[in-house]
GROMACS .gro file of C-alpha atoms in nm:
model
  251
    1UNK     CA    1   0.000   0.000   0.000
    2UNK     CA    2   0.294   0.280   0.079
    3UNK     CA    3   0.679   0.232  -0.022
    4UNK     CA    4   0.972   0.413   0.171
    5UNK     CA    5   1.210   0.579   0.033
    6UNK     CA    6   1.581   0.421   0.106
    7UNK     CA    7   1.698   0.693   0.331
    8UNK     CA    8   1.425   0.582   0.552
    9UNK     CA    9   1.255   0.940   0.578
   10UNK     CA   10   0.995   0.987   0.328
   11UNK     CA   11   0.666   0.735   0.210
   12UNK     CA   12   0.447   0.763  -0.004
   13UNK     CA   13   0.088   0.569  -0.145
   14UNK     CA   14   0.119   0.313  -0.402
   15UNK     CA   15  -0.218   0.361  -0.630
   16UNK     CA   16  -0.337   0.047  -0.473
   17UNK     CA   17  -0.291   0.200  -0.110
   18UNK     CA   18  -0.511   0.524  -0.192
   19UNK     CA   19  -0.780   0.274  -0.325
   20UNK     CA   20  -0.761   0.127  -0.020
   21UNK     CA   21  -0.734   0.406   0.181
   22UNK     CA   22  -0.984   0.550  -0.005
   23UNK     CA   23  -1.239   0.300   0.028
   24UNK     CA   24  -1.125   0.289   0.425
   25UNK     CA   25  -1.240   0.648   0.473
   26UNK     CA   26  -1.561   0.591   0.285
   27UNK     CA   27  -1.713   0.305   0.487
   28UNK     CA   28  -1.685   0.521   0.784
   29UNK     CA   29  -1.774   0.868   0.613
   30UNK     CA   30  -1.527   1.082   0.649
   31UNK     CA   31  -1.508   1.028   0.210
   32UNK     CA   32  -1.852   1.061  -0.009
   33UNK     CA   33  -1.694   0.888  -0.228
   34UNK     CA   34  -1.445   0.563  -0.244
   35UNK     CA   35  -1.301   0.701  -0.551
   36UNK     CA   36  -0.874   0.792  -0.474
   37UNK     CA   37  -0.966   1.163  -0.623
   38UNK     CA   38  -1.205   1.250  -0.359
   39UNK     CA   39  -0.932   1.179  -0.129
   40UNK     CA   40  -0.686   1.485  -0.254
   41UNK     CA   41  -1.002   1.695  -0.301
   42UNK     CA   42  -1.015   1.740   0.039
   43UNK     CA   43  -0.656   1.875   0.143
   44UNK     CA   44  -0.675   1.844   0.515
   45UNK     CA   45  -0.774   1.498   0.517
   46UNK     CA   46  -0.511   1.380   0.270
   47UNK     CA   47  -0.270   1.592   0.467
   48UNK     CA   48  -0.367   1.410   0.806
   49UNK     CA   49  -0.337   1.072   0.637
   50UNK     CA   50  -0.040   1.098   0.492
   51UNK     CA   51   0.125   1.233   0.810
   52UNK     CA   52  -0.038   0.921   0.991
   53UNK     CA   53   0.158   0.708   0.754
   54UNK     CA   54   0.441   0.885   0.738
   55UNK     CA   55   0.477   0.884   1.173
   56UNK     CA   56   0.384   0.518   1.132
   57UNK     CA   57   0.607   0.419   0.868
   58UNK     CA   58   0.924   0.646   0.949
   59UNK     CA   59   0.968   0.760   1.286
   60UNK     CA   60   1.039   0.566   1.595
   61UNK     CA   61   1.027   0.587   1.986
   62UNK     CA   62   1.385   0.643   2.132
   63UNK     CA   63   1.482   0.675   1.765
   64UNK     CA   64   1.354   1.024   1.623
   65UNK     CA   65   1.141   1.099   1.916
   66UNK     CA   66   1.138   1.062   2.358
   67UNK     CA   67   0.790   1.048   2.550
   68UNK     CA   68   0.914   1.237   2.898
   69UNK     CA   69   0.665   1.338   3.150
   70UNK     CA   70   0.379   1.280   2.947
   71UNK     CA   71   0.458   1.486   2.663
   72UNK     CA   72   0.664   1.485   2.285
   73UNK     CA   73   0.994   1.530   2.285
   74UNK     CA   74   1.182   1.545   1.970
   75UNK     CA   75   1.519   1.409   1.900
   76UNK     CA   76   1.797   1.612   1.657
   77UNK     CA   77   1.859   1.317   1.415
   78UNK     CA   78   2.217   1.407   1.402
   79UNK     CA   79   2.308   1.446   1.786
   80UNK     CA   80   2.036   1.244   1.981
   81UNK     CA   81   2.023   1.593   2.178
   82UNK     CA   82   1.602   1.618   2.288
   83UNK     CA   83   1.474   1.946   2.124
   84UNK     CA   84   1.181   1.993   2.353
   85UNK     CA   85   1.009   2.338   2.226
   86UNK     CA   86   1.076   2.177   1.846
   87UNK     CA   87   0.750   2.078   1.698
   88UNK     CA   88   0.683   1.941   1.384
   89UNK     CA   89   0.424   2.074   1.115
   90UNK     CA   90   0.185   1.931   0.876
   91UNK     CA   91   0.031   1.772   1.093
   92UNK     CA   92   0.250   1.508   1.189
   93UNK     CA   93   0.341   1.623   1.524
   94UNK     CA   94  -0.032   1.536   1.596
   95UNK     CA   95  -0.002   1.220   1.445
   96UNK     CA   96   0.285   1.133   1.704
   97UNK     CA   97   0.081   1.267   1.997
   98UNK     CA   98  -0.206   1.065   1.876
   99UNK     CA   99   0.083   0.759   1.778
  100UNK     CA  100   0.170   0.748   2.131
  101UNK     CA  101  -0.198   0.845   2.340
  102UNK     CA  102  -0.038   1.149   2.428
  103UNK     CA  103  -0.328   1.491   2.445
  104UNK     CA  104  -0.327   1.682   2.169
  105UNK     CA  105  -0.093   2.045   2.187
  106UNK     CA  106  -0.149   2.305   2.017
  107UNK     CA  107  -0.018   2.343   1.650
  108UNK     CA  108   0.229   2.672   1.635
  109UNK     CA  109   0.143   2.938   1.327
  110UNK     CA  110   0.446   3.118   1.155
  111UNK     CA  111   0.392   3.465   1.196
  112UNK     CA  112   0.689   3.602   1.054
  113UNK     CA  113   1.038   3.430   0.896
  114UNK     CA  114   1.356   3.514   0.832
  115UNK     CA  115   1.675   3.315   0.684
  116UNK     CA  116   1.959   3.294   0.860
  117UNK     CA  117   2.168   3.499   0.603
  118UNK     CA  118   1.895   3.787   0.634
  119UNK     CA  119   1.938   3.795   1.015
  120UNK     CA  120   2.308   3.802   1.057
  121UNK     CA  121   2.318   4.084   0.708
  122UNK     CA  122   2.162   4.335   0.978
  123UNK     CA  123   2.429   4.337   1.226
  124UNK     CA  124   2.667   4.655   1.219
  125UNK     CA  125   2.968   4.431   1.263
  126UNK     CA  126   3.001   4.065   1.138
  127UNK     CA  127   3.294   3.830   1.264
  128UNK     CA  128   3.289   3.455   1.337
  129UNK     CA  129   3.570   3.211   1.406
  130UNK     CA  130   3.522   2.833   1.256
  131UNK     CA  131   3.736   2.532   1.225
  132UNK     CA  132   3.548   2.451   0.882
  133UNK     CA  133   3.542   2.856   0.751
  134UNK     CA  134   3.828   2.784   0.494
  135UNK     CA  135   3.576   2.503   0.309
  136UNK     CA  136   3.338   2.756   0.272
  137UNK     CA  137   3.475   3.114   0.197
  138UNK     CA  138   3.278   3.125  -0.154
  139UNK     CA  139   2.962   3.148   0.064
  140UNK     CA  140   3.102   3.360   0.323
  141UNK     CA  141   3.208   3.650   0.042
  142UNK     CA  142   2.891   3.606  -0.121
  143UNK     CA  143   2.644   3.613   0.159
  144UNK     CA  144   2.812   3.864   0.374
  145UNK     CA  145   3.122   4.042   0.184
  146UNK     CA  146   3.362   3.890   0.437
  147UNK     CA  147   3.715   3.716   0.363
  148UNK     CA  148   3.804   3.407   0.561
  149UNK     CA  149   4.155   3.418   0.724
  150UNK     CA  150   4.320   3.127   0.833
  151UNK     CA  151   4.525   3.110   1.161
  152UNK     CA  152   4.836   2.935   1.132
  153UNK     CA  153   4.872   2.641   1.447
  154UNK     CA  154   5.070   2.780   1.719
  155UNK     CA  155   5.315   2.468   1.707
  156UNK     CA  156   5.390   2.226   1.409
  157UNK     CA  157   5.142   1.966   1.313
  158UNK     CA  158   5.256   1.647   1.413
  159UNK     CA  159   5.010   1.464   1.263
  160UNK     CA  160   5.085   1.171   1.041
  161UNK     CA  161   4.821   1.081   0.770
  162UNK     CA  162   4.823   0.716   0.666
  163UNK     CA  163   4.748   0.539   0.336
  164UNK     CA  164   4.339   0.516   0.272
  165UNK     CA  165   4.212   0.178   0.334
  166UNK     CA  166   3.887   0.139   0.124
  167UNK     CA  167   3.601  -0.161   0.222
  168UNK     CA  168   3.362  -0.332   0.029
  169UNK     CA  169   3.049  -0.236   0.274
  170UNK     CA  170   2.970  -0.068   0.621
  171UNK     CA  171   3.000  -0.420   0.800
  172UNK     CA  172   3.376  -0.481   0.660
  173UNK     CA  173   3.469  -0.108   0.760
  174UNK     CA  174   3.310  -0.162   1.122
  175UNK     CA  175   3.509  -0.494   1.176
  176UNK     CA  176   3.823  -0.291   1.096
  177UNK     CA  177   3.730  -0.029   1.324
  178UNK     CA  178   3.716  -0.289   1.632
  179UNK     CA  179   4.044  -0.488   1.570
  180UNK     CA  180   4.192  -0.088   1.542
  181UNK     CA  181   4.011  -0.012   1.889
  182UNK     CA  182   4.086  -0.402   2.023
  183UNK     CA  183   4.439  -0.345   1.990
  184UNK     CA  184   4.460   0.027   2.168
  185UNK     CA  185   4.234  -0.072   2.432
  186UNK     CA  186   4.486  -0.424   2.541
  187UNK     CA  187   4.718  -0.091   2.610
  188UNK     CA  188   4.512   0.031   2.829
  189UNK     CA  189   4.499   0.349   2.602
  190UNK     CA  190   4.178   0.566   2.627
  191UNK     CA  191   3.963   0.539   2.294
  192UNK     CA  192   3.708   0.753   2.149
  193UNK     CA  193   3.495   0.694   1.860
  194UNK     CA  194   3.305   0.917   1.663
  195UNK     CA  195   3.005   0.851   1.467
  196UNK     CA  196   2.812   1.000   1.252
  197UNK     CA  197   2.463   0.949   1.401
  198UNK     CA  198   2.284   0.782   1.695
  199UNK     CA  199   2.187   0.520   1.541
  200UNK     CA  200   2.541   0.428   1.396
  201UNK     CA  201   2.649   0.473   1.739
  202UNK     CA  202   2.431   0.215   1.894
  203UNK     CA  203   2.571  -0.016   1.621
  204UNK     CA  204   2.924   0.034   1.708
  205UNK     CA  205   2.852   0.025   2.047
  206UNK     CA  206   2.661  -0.395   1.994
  207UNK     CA  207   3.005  -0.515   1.800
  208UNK     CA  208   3.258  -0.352   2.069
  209UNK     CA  209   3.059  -0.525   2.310
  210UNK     CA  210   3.051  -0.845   2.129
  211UNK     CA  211   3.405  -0.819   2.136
  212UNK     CA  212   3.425  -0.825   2.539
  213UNK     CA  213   3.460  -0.415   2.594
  214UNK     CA  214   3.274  -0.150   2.794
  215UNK     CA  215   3.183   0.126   2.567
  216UNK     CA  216   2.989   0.403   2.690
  217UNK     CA  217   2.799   0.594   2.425
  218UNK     CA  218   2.780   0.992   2.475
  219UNK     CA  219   2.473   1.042   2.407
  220UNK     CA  220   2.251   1.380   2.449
  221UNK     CA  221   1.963   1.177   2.523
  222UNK     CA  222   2.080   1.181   2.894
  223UNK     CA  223   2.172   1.521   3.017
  224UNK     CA  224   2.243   1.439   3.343
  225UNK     CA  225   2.467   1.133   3.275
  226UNK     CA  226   2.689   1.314   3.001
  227UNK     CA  227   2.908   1.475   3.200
  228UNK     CA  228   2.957   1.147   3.359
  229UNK     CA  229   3.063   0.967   3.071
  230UNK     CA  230   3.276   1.246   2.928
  231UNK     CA  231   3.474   1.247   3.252
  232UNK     CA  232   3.552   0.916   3.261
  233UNK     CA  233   3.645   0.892   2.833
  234UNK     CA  234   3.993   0.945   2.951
  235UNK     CA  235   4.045   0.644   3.216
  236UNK     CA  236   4.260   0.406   3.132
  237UNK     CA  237   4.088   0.159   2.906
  238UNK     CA  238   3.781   0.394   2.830
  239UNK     CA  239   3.591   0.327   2.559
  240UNK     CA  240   3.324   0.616   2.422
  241UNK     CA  241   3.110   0.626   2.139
  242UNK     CA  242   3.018   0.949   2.053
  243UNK     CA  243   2.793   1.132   1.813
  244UNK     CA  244   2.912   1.458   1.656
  245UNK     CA  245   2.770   1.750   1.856
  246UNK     CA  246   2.704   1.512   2.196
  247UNK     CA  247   2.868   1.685   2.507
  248UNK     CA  248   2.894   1.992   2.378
  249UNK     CA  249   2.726   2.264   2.685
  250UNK     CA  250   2.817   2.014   2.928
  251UNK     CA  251   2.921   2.172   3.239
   0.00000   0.00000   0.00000
């Protein structure tokens, strides 16, 4: 009746499933008709529908989303971090309340919007200091008329860059990951892994302990136990799996 997309994050009705669906909505009147056209003739049915199927096809408890104190709480995809005054629109924030038994809040209207690049143009006086301003100094000089200057390191980089190693699939590049972490964690040597999402993360985390280790993921899903597990990432033998922005504003 619906197919997902392979990213995982957008679904969409076959023909048969608006038949269906159709017909569905029809034999309990919320359609006059079981024909798939009446469906899209009335836009905030379709719209509620389709954000039902999307919040039951596509998002997940503990995944994309937390249920804390009785209420929605969403999760940034890319951190884990819970975005509680985030809510979701066309209709599928509903659809999770509903999803989950949860009562209904209310939806938020845009009054007013601005881009980012709008905002910052009305300062006076623009300045910013980046690690990653270099890979983007096209955009900088467009947006804003700025130059990006790079600081030279204080002392000389000591870093040494080894040969690419290239794997046939995720699986492969994972089990090379472990025998890498296997063999610094036998010297006692602190370890930290960083990943690209939560879910990744949570992966990792299953094979290291497969392999007989301790890893603590750093995840912004628990406020309160994060600076716990960042303390401890530097104990002899530590083992921390951490997303990209988890930890960061932890006191």
């Amino acid at each position: 009746d619906y197919e997902v997309e392979p990213e995982g994050d957008q679904v969409f009705l076959t023909p048969e499933g608006e038949e269906r669906l159709a017909r569905r909505l029809a034999a309990v009147g919320l359609l006059e008709s079981d024909d798939p056209e009446a469906l899209f003739d009335s836009p905030g049915l379709a719209r509620a529908a389709l954000a039902a199927l999307h919040v039951g096809a596509c998002m997940h408890r503990d995944q994309q989303y937390l249920v804390v104190d009785g209420a929605l709480v969403l999760l940034d995809e890319a951190t884990g971090r819970p975005q509680p005054h985030r809510r979701l629109q066309h209709g599928i924030h509903a659809a999770l309340e509903c999803k989950e038994h949860l009562p209904l809040s209310r939806e938020n209207v845009c009054v007013a919007s601005v881009s980012c690049p709008g905002l910052f143009r009305r300062y006076a006086q623009l300045s910013g200091m980046t690690g990653t301003a270099a890979e983007a100094d096209d955009e900088v000089a467009r947006l804003y008329g700025l130059q990006v200057f790079r600081v030279p390191p204080h002392r000389a980089n000591q870093r040494v860059d080894e040969a690419d190693l290239v794997f046939d699939d995720d699986r492969e590049r994972r089990r090379a990951l472990c025998v890498d972490v296997v063999g610094l964690h036998e010297r006692e040597v602190p370890v930290l892994v960083g990943v690209p999402t939560e879910d990744v993360a949570r992966v990792v985390a299953a094979d290291l302990l497969a392999l007989g280790m301790t890893p603590r993921v750093l995840s912004a899903k628990d406020p309160a136990g994060e600076a716990l597990t960042i303390a401890d990432a530097g104990r002899l033998g530590a083992v921390t799996v951490a997303t990209p922005l988890a930890g960061r504003g932890v006191d």
